[in-house]
CSV table of C-alpha atoms in Angstrom, one decimal:
chain,number,residue,atom,x,y,z
S,24,UNK,CA,-19.0,21.8,-6.5
S,25,UNK,CA,-22.6,20.9,-5.8
S,26,UNK,CA,-24.7,21.0,-2.7
S,27,UNK,CA,-28.1,19.5,-1.8
S,28,UNK,CA,-30.7,22.0,-0.9
S,29,UNK,CA,-33.8,21.0,1.0
S,30,UNK,CA,-37.0,23.0,1.7
S,31,UNK,CA,-38.4,21.5,4.8
S,32,UNK,CA,-42.0,21.0,6.0
S,33,UNK,CA,-43.4,19.0,3.1
S,34,UNK,CA,-44.8,15.5,3.6
S,35,UNK,CA,-42.9,12.6,2.1
S,36,UNK,CA,-44.8,9.4,1.4
S,37,UNK,CA,-44.8,6.6,-1.2
S,38,UNK,CA,-42.6,3.8,-2.2
S,39,UNK,CA,-38.8,3.6,-2.8
S,40,UNK,CA,-36.6,0.7,-3.9
S,41,UNK,CA,-33.1,0.3,-2.6
S,42,UNK,CA,-30.1,-0.8,-4.6
S,43,UNK,CA,-27.6,-3.6,-4.0
S,44,UNK,CA,-25.5,-3.3,-0.8
S,45,UNK,CA,-22.4,-1.1,-1.2
S,46,UNK,CA,-20.6,-3.0,1.5
S,47,UNK,CA,-21.2,-6.3,-0.3
S,48,UNK,CA,-20.7,-5.2,-3.9
S,49,UNK,CA,-17.2,-3.8,-3.3
S,50,UNK,CA,-16.0,-7.1,-1.7
S,51,UNK,CA,-17.7,-9.2,-4.4
S,52,UNK,CA,-15.9,-7.1,-7.1
S,53,UNK,CA,-12.6,-7.8,-5.3
S,54,UNK,CA,-13.4,-11.5,-5.1
S,55,UNK,CA,-13.6,-11.8,-8.9
S,56,UNK,CA,-9.8,-11.5,-8.9
S,57,UNK,CA,-9.7,-15.1,-7.6
S,58,UNK,CA,-11.7,-16.6,-10.5
S,59,UNK,CA,-10.0,-15.9,-13.8
S,60,UNK,CA,-12.5,-15.4,-16.6
S,61,UNK,CA,-15.7,-13.3,-17.0
S,62,UNK,CA,-17.7,-12.9,-13.8
S,63,UNK,CA,-21.1,-11.2,-13.8
S,64,UNK,CA,-22.5,-9.2,-10.9
S,65,UNK,CA,-26.1,-8.0,-10.9
S,66,UNK,CA,-27.9,-5.5,-8.6
S,67,UNK,CA,-24.7,-3.5,-8.3
S,68,UNK,CA,-25.3,0.1,-7.0
S,69,UNK,CA,-24.2,2.9,-9.4
S,70,UNK,CA,-22.2,4.9,-6.8
S,71,UNK,CA,-18.8,6.5,-6.7
S,72,UNK,CA,-17.2,3.8,-4.4
S,73,UNK,CA,-18.1,1.1,-7.0
S,74,UNK,CA,-16.5,3.3,-9.8
S,75,UNK,CA,-13.3,3.5,-7.7
S,76,UNK,CA,-13.2,-0.2,-7.1
S,77,UNK,CA,-13.7,-0.8,-10.9
S,78,UNK,CA,-10.7,1.5,-11.5
S,79,UNK,CA,-8.6,-0.5,-8.9
S,80,UNK,CA,-9.5,-3.7,-10.8
S,81,UNK,CA,-8.7,-2.2,-14.2
S,82,UNK,CA,-5.3,-1.0,-12.9
S,83,UNK,CA,-4.6,-4.6,-11.9
S,84,UNK,CA,-5.3,-5.7,-15.5
S,85,UNK,CA,-9.0,-6.6,-15.3
S,86,UNK,CA,-11.6,-5.5,-17.8
S,87,UNK,CA,-14.8,-4.0,-16.3
S,88,UNK,CA,-17.8,-3.6,-18.6
S,89,UNK,CA,-21.1,-1.9,-17.5
S,90,UNK,CA,-23.7,-4.2,-19.0
S,91,UNK,CA,-26.8,-2.4,-17.7
S,92,UNK,CA,-27.5,0.2,-15.1
S,93,UNK,CA,-26.8,-2.3,-12.3
S,94,UNK,CA,-24.9,-5.1,-14.0
S,95,UNK,CA,-21.2,-5.5,-14.3
S,96,UNK,CA,-19.1,-7.9,-16.4
S,97,UNK,CA,-15.6,-8.3,-14.8
S,98,UNK,CA,-13.0,-10.2,-16.9
S,99,UNK,CA,-10.1,-11.1,-14.6
S,100,UNK,CA,-8.3,-13.3,-17.1
S,101,UNK,CA,-5.4,-10.9,-17.7
S,102,UNK,CA,-4.8,-9.6,-14.2
S,103,UNK,CA,-1.0,-9.5,-14.1
S,104,UNK,CA,0.0,-7.3,-11.2
S,105,UNK,CA,-0.5,-7.4,-7.4
S,106,UNK,CA,0.3,-3.8,-6.8
S,107,UNK,CA,-2.6,-1.4,-6.1
S,108,UNK,CA,-2.4,2.3,-6.9
S,109,UNK,CA,-2.3,4.6,-3.9
S,110,UNK,CA,-4.3,7.4,-5.6
S,111,UNK,CA,-7.3,5.1,-5.7
S,112,UNK,CA,-6.9,3.2,-2.5
S,113,UNK,CA,-6.6,6.5,-0.6
S,114,UNK,CA,-10.1,7.4,-1.6
S,115,UNK,CA,-11.8,4.3,-0.2
S,116,UNK,CA,-11.1,2.1,2.7
S,117,UNK,CA,-12.9,-0.9,1.1
S,118,UNK,CA,-10.1,-1.1,-1.5
S,119,UNK,CA,-8.0,-3.0,1.1
S,120,UNK,CA,-10.5,-5.9,0.2
S,121,UNK,CA,-8.2,-6.8,-2.7
S,122,UNK,CA,-5.4,-7.8,-0.3
S,123,UNK,CA,-6.9,-11.3,0.4
S,124,UNK,CA,-7.8,-12.1,-3.3
S,125,UNK,CA,-4.3,-11.0,-4.5
S,126,UNK,CA,-2.6,-13.2,-1.9
S,127,UNK,CA,-4.9,-16.1,-2.9
S,128,UNK,CA,-4.1,-15.6,-6.6
S,129,UNK,CA,-0.4,-14.5,-6.6
S,130,UNK,CA,0.9,-15.3,-3.1
S,131,UNK,CA,1.8,-11.6,-2.7
S,132,UNK,CA,0.2,-8.1,-2.7
S,133,UNK,CA,1.1,-4.5,-2.3
S,134,UNK,CA,-1.8,-2.3,-1.0
S,135,UNK,CA,-1.7,1.3,0.2
S,136,UNK,CA,-2.9,2.1,3.7
S,137,UNK,CA,-6.6,2.7,3.5
S,138,UNK,CA,-8.6,6.0,3.2
S,139,UNK,CA,-12.3,6.7,3.1
S,140,UNK,CA,-14.5,8.4,5.7
S,141,UNK,CA,-12.8,10.2,8.6
S,142,UNK,CA,-14.7,8.2,11.2
S,143,UNK,CA,-11.9,6.5,13.1
S,144,UNK,CA,-8.8,4.4,13.0
S,145,UNK,CA,-8.7,1.7,10.3
S,146,UNK,CA,-7.7,-1.4,12.2
S,147,UNK,CA,-5.7,-2.8,9.4
S,148,UNK,CA,-3.5,-4.4,12.0
S,149,UNK,CA,-6.3,-6.9,12.7
S,150,UNK,CA,-6.2,-8.0,9.0
S,151,UNK,CA,-2.4,-8.4,9.2
S,152,UNK,CA,-2.4,-10.3,12.4
S,153,UNK,CA,-4.9,-12.8,11.1
S,154,UNK,CA,-3.1,-13.2,7.8
S,155,UNK,CA,0.3,-13.7,9.6
S,156,UNK,CA,-1.2,-16.7,11.3
S,157,UNK,CA,-1.8,-18.2,7.8
S,158,UNK,CA,1.8,-17.7,6.9
S,159,UNK,CA,1.8,-14.2,5.3
S,160,UNK,CA,4.7,-11.9,5.9
S,161,UNK,CA,4.2,-8.1,6.0
S,162,UNK,CA,6.5,-5.1,5.5
S,163,UNK,CA,5.0,-1.6,5.8
S,164,UNK,CA,7.1,0.9,3.8
S,165,UNK,CA,6.3,4.4,2.6
S,166,UNK,CA,2.6,4.0,3.3
S,167,UNK,CA,2.3,0.7,1.5
S,168,UNK,CA,1.7,-2.7,2.9
S,169,UNK,CA,3.8,-5.4,1.2
S,170,UNK,CA,2.4,-8.8,1.8
S,171,UNK,CA,3.9,-12.2,0.7
S,172,UNK,CA,3.4,-15.8,1.5
S,173,UNK,CA,6.8,-17.4,0.6
S,174,UNK,CA,5.7,-20.9,1.7
S,175,UNK,CA,2.1,-20.6,0.6
S,176,UNK,CA,-1.0,-19.9,2.7
S,177,UNK,CA,-1.5,-22.7,5.3
S,178,UNK,CA,-4.8,-23.3,7.0
S,179,UNK,CA,-5.0,-22.8,10.8
S,180,UNK,CA,-7.2,-21.5,13.6
S,181,UNK,CA,-7.4,-17.6,13.6
S,182,UNK,CA,-9.1,-16.0,16.5
S,183,UNK,CA,-10.1,-12.3,15.9
S,184,UNK,CA,-9.8,-9.9,18.8
S,185,UNK,CA,-12.9,-8.1,17.4
S,186,UNK,CA,-15.4,-9.4,14.8
S,187,UNK,CA,-14.1,-7.0,12.1
S,188,UNK,CA,-16.0,-7.2,8.8
S,189,UNK,CA,-12.9,-6.3,6.7
S,190,UNK,CA,-10.6,-8.7,8.5
S,191,UNK,CA,-13.1,-11.5,8.2
S,192,UNK,CA,-13.5,-10.9,4.5
S,193,UNK,CA,-9.8,-10.7,3.8
S,194,UNK,CA,-9.2,-13.9,5.8
S,195,UNK,CA,-12.1,-15.6,4.0
S,196,UNK,CA,-10.7,-14.8,0.6
S,197,UNK,CA,-7.0,-15.4,1.4
S,198,UNK,CA,-7.7,-18.9,2.8
S,199,UNK,CA,-9.8,-20.2,-0.1
S,200,UNK,CA,-6.7,-21.7,-1.7
S,201,UNK,CA,-4.9,-22.5,1.6
S,202,UNK,CA,-3.4,-25.8,2.3
S,203,UNK,CA,-5.8,-27.6,4.7
S,204,UNK,CA,-8.6,-26.1,6.7
S,205,UNK,CA,-8.8,-22.5,8.1
S,206,UNK,CA,-11.1,-21.7,11.0
S,207,UNK,CA,-12.0,-18.1,11.7
S,208,UNK,CA,-13.2,-17.7,15.3
S,209,UNK,CA,-15.1,-14.6,16.4
S,210,UNK,CA,-15.8,-13.9,12.8
S,211,UNK,CA,-18.1,-11.0,11.7
S,212,UNK,CA,-21.7,-12.2,11.1
S,213,UNK,CA,-23.0,-9.4,8.8
S,214,UNK,CA,-25.3,-10.3,5.9
S,215,UNK,CA,-22.6,-9.0,3.6
S,216,UNK,CA,-20.2,-11.7,4.9
S,217,UNK,CA,-22.9,-14.3,4.1
S,218,UNK,CA,-23.3,-12.8,0.5
S,219,UNK,CA,-19.5,-13.0,-0.1
S,220,UNK,CA,-19.3,-16.6,1.2
S,221,UNK,CA,-22.3,-17.6,-1.0
S,222,UNK,CA,-20.6,-16.2,-4.1
S,223,UNK,CA,-17.2,-17.9,-3.2
S,224,UNK,CA,-19.1,-21.2,-2.7
S,225,UNK,CA,-20.8,-20.7,-6.1
S,226,UNK,CA,-17.3,-20.3,-7.5
S,227,UNK,CA,-16.2,-23.7,-6.1
S,228,UNK,CA,-14.9,-22.7,-2.6
S,229,UNK,CA,-15.8,-24.9,0.5
S,230,UNK,CA,-16.9,-22.4,3.2
S,231,UNK,CA,-19.3,-23.3,6.0
S,232,UNK,CA,-20.6,-21.3,9.0
S,233,UNK,CA,-20.8,-17.8,7.4
S,234,UNK,CA,-23.2,-15.7,9.4
S,235,UNK,CA,-22.1,-17.4,12.7
S,236,UNK,CA,-19.0,-16.6,14.8
S,237,UNK,CA,-17.2,-19.7,13.5
S,238,UNK,CA,-16.4,-20.0,9.8
S,239,UNK,CA,-14.5,-22.9,8.3
S,240,UNK,CA,-12.8,-22.8,4.9
S,241,UNK,CA,-11.4,-26.0,3.3
S,242,UNK,CA,-8.8,-25.0,0.7
S,243,UNK,CA,-9.5,-25.8,-2.9
S,244,UNK,CA,-7.0,-25.5,-5.8
S,245,UNK,CA,-9.1,-23.2,-8.1
S,246,UNK,CA,-12.3,-21.2,-8.5
S,247,UNK,CA,-14.4,-20.6,-11.6
S,248,UNK,CA,-16.3,-17.5,-12.8
S,249,UNK,CA,-20.0,-17.1,-11.8
S,250,UNK,CA,-23.0,-14.8,-12.1
S,251,UNK,CA,-24.1,-13.5,-8.7
S,252,UNK,CA,-26.8,-11.0,-7.5
S,253,UNK,CA,-25.7,-8.6,-4.8
S,254,UNK,CA,-27.8,-8.6,-1.6
S,255,UNK,CA,-30.1,-5.6,-1.0
S,256,UNK,CA,-28.6,-2.7,0.9
S,257,UNK,CA,-29.9,-2.8,4.5
S,258,UNK,CA,-28.3,0.6,5.4
S,259,UNK,CA,-29.8,2.5,2.5
S,260,UNK,CA,-33.1,0.9,3.4
S,261,UNK,CA,-32.6,1.9,7.1
S,262,UNK,CA,-32.0,5.5,6.0
S,263,UNK,CA,-35.3,5.8,4.1
S,264,UNK,CA,-37.1,4.0,7.0
S,265,UNK,CA,-35.6,6.6,9.5
S,266,UNK,CA,-36.8,9.4,7.2
S,267,UNK,CA,-40.3,7.9,7.1
S,268,UNK,CA,-40.3,7.7,10.8
S,269,UNK,CA,-39.1,11.3,11.2
S,270,UNK,CA,-41.7,12.8,8.8
S,271,UNK,CA,-44.5,10.5,9.9
S,272,UNK,CA,-46.3,9.7,6.7
S,273,UNK,CA,-46.2,6.1,5.4
S,274,UNK,CA,-43.1,5.2,3.5
S,275,UNK,CA,-42.6,1.8,1.9
S,276,UNK,CA,-39.0,0.6,1.3
S,277,UNK,CA,-38.4,-2.4,-0.9
S,278,UNK,CA,-35.5,-4.4,-2.2
S,279,UNK,CA,-34.0,-5.8,1.0
S,280,UNK,CA,-34.6,-8.4,3.7
S,281,UNK,CA,-36.1,-6.9,6.8
S,282,UNK,CA,-34.4,-9.5,9.0
S,283,UNK,CA,-31.1,-7.8,8.1
S,284,UNK,CA,-32.4,-4.8,10.1
S,285,UNK,CA,-33.8,-6.8,13.0
S,286,UNK,CA,-32.6,-4.8,15.9
S,287,UNK,CA,-33.0,-1.4,14.2
S,288,UNK,CA,-36.6,-2.1,13.5
S,289,UNK,CA,-37.2,-3.2,17.1
S,290,UNK,CA,-35.6,0.0,18.4
S,291,UNK,CA,-37.7,2.1,16.0
S,292,UNK,CA,-40.8,0.5,17.2
S,293,UNK,CA,-39.8,1.4,20.8
S,294,UNK,CA,-39.5,5.0,19.5
S,295,UNK,CA,-43.1,5.0,18.5
S,296,UNK,CA,-42.8,4.1,14.8
S,297,UNK,CA,-45.1,1.5,13.3
S,298,UNK,CA,-43.2,-1.0,11.1
S,299,UNK,CA,-45.1,-3.4,8.8
S,300,UNK,CA,-42.8,-6.1,7.6
S,301,UNK,CA,-43.1,-7.9,4.2
S,302,UNK,CA,-40.9,-10.5,2.5
S,303,UNK,CA,-38.8,-7.9,0.6
S,304,UNK,CA,-39.3,-4.7,2.6
S,305,UNK,CA,-41.2,-2.7,5.1
S,306,UNK,CA,-43.7,0.1,5.4
S,307,UNK,CA,-43.1,2.6,8.3
S,308,UNK,CA,-45.2,5.5,9.7
S,309,UNK,CA,-45.7,7.4,12.9
S,310,UNK,CA,-48.8,8.9,14.5
S,311,UNK,CA,-47.5,9.9,18.0
S,312,UNK,CA,-44.4,11.7,19.3
S,313,UNK,CA,-40.9,10.1,18.9
S,314,UNK,CA,-40.1,8.4,22.2
S,315,UNK,CA,-36.6,8.7,23.7
S,316,UNK,CA,-34.7,5.4,23.4
S,317,UNK,CA,-31.1,4.5,24.3
S,318,UNK,CA,-28.9,3.0,21.5
S,319,UNK,CA,-25.5,1.3,21.5
S,320,UNK,CA,-23.7,0.3,18.3
S,321,UNK,CA,-22.3,-3.2,18.2
S,322,UNK,CA,-21.2,-5.6,15.4
S,323,UNK,CA,-24.0,-7.5,13.7
S,324,UNK,CA,-26.6,-8.6,14.9
S,325,UNK,CA,-26.2,-5.6,17.2
S,326,UNK,CA,-27.3,-2.1,16.2
S,327,UNK,CA,-25.2,-1.1,13.2
S,328,UNK,CA,-22.8,1.9,13.5
S,329,UNK,CA,-23.9,2.8,9.9
S,330,UNK,CA,-27.4,3.5,11.3
S,331,UNK,CA,-26.2,5.6,14.2
S,332,UNK,CA,-26.3,9.0,12.5
S,333,UNK,CA,-29.8,8.6,11.0
S,334,UNK,CA,-31.0,7.4,14.5
S,335,UNK,CA,-29.4,10.4,16.2
S,336,UNK,CA,-31.4,12.7,13.9
S,337,UNK,CA,-34.6,10.8,14.8
S,338,UNK,CA,-33.9,11.1,18.5
S,339,UNK,CA,-32.9,14.7,18.3
S,340,UNK,CA,-36.7,15.5,18.1
S,341,UNK,CA,-37.8,12.9,20.6
S,342,UNK,CA,-39.9,13.9,23.7
S,343,UNK,CA,-37.1,13.5,26.2
S,344,UNK,CA,-33.5,12.5,26.6
S,345,UNK,CA,-31.7,9.6,24.9
S,346,UNK,CA,-28.1,8.3,25.1
S,347,UNK,CA,-26.3,6.9,22.1
S,348,UNK,CA,-23.1,4.9,22.8
S,349,UNK,CA,-20.7,4.4,19.9
S,350,UNK,CA,-18.7,1.2,20.3
S,351,UNK,CA,-17.3,0.7,16.8
S,352,UNK,CA,-15.7,4.0,15.5
S,353,UNK,CA,-14.3,6.6,17.8
S,354,UNK,CA,-14.9,9.7,15.6
S,355,UNK,CA,-18.5,9.0,14.6
S,356,UNK,CA,-20.2,11.8,16.5
S,357,UNK,CA,-19.0,14.6,14.1
S,358,UNK,CA,-22.7,14.9,13.0
S,359,UNK,CA,-23.7,16.2,16.4
S,360,UNK,CA,-22.1,19.6,15.8
S,361,UNK,CA,-23.9,20.0,12.5
S,362,UNK,CA,-27.2,19.0,13.9
S,363,UNK,CA,-26.7,21.5,16.8
S,364,UNK,CA,-26.3,24.2,14.1
S,365,UNK,CA,-29.9,23.3,13.1
S,366,UNK,CA,-31.2,23.6,16.6
S,367,UNK,CA,-30.5,20.2,18.1
S,368,UNK,CA,-29.3,19.8,21.7
S,369,UNK,CA,-26.7,17.1,21.6
S,370,UNK,CA,-23.7,16.9,24.1
S,371,UNK,CA,-20.8,14.5,23.5
S,372,UNK,CA,-19.1,12.8,26.4
S,373,UNK,CA,-16.4,10.4,25.2
S,374,UNK,CA,-18.1,7.7,23.2
S,375,UNK,CA,-21.6,8.7,24.5
S,376,UNK,CA,-23.9,11.3,22.9
S,377,UNK,CA,-26.6,12.7,25.2
S,378,UNK,CA,-29.4,13.7,23.0
S,379,UNK,CA,-31.9,16.1,24.5
S,380,UNK,CA,-35.0,16.2,22.3
S,381,UNK,CA,-36.1,19.5,20.8
S,382,UNK,CA,-39.3,20.5,19.1
S,383,UNK,CA,-37.8,20.9,15.7
S,384,UNK,CA,-34.9,21.8,13.4
S,385,UNK,CA,-34.1,25.2,11.8
S,386,UNK,CA,-32.8,25.2,8.3
S,387,UNK,CA,-29.1,26.1,8.0
S,388,UNK,CA,-26.0,25.6,5.9
S,389,UNK,CA,-24.3,22.4,7.1
S,390,UNK,CA,-21.5,20.2,5.9
S,391,UNK,CA,-21.5,16.4,5.5
S,392,UNK,CA,-19.0,15.0,8.0
S,393,UNK,CA,-19.1,11.5,6.4
S,394,UNK,CA,-21.3,9.2,4.3
S,395,UNK,CA,-24.1,8.4,6.8
S,396,UNK,CA,-23.8,11.8,8.5
S,397,UNK,CA,-24.5,13.5,5.2
S,398,UNK,CA,-27.6,11.5,4.6
S,399,UNK,CA,-28.7,12.3,8.1
S,400,UNK,CA,-28.4,16.0,7.5
S,401,UNK,CA,-30.6,15.8,4.4
S,402,UNK,CA,-33.0,13.9,6.6
S,403,UNK,CA,-33.1,16.6,9.2
S,404,UNK,CA,-33.6,19.2,6.4
S,405,UNK,CA,-36.9,17.5,5.5
S,406,UNK,CA,-38.5,18.6,8.7
S,407,UNK,CA,-36.6,21.8,9.3
S,408,UNK,CA,-38.1,25.3,9.0
S,409,UNK,CA,-37.0,27.0,5.8
S,410,UNK,CA,-34.0,25.9,3.7
S,411,UNK,CA,-31.1,23.6,4.6
S,412,UNK,CA,-28.0,23.5,2.4
S,413,UNK,CA,-25.8,20.4,2.7
S,414,UNK,CA,-22.3,20.6,1.3
S,415,UNK,CA,-19.5,18.1,0.9
S,416,UNK,CA,-22.0,15.8,-0.7
S,417,UNK,CA,-19.3,13.7,-2.4
S,418,UNK,CA,-19.6,11.7,0.9
S,419,UNK,CA,-23.3,10.9,0.2
S,420,UNK,CA,-22.5,9.9,-3.5
S,421,UNK,CA,-20.1,7.2,-2.1
S,422,UNK,CA,-23.0,5.2,-0.8
S,423,UNK,CA,-26.4,6.4,-2.2
S,424,UNK,CA,-27.5,6.1,-5.8
S,425,UNK,CA,-29.9,8.7,-7.1
S,426,UNK,CA,-30.5,9.9,-3.5
S,427,UNK,CA,-32.1,13.2,-4.5
S,428,UNK,CA,-34.2,11.7,-7.2
S,429,UNK,CA,-35.5,9.0,-4.8
S,430,UNK,CA,-36.4,11.7,-2.2
S,431,UNK,CA,-38.2,13.8,-4.9
S,432,UNK,CA,-40.2,10.7,-5.9
S,433,UNK,CA,-41.5,10.6,-2.2
S,434,UNK,CA,-42.5,14.3,-2.5
S,435,UNK,CA,-39.5,16.0,-0.8
S,436,UNK,CA,-38.6,19.5,-2.0
S,437,UNK,CA,-34.9,18.7,-2.6
S,438,UNK,CA,-32.5,19.4,-5.4
S,439,UNK,CA,-28.8,19.3,-6.3
S,440,UNK,CA,-27.6,22.8,-7.2
S,441,UNK,CA,-24.2,24.5,-7.8
S,442,UNK,CA,-22.7,25.6,-4.6
S,443,UNK,CA,-23.5,29.2,-3.7
S,444,UNK,CA,-20.5,31.6,-3.7
S,445,UNK,CA,-20.7,32.3,0.0
S,446,UNK,CA,-20.4,28.5,1.0
């Protein structure tokens, strides 16, 4: 077992480049199931979730070849089963993304109930309700979801109760070969949805409206393999931007579209951060105190739930009180208890966190509660007195490539070490 150890109090400044988006790459990998042949994905992050998705595809009969540090060749010619292995799916909620592609290719699928971060209920029922409208039957048995479309997938209007990213993606992929036209109303609008629709269109699909609440898919008989570049990771970018804002020295983050973080950057400017936007990134710094600011998470283009933990860490040292309202996941305040161990003053009331700003953090042994919370604890350690040791860093490895090395390149005193005996 390894931990990340941070010695606080050192300036971090310089330039860092983010990888391709985890939340896009995983779905694009799943989508290759629908285009038999050799697909190429470039700008793929080298992270544990991607390795797990590659194993899922290989268990289904695909061949996955690492062509370069960030390039994958995925040959889906010989995919011959529609049953996904529980031991892999349980590790990662995004593995349910194969449900739509398998239904599109085989008209049936068996997928285990999802795992991943312990941040709230997985509303897989929303996926199932949407797919049922397209003619898919479901049986849940022994923790597995058995899906079949005995009469084929038939296009219709599907209205989502909530703009769920996963449900939108599964409906998008399942309906590519549907008879007639499928319309998804109240669709998720995230940049990763647009990236998926763009790749499917390059494969020969007929999708319009991605990035808006109304997506139309006209069924086509087949798709062909393509080469596609994964969009830059706005959440990894936001994490380094938050770090730059916390420490104060200029940090330049490249490799993503700043428009994808529109509301986050506006909120950070309200907090007293200076944000200089460029075509492929931003530079951020701060000269005055962090100003208290209220945040509420909402589906895109609202404030992303995946940036809530990093923002809580910023606001924990603000000059005043802030309220964070979490509207997406019900268990996403587990970070607060760990930050309080470091001297923060955060009180949880239902889906609100009342953050009373303190002068600074004290180094302490803490545990990553989830992917973004783990990164936020490392971030707090950068400005804490003394040493902070973050354990359960497998969460961080799920979404951040070369996290420690990138921080070191900015001047942080941080390293991965074997876990001390007393942890």
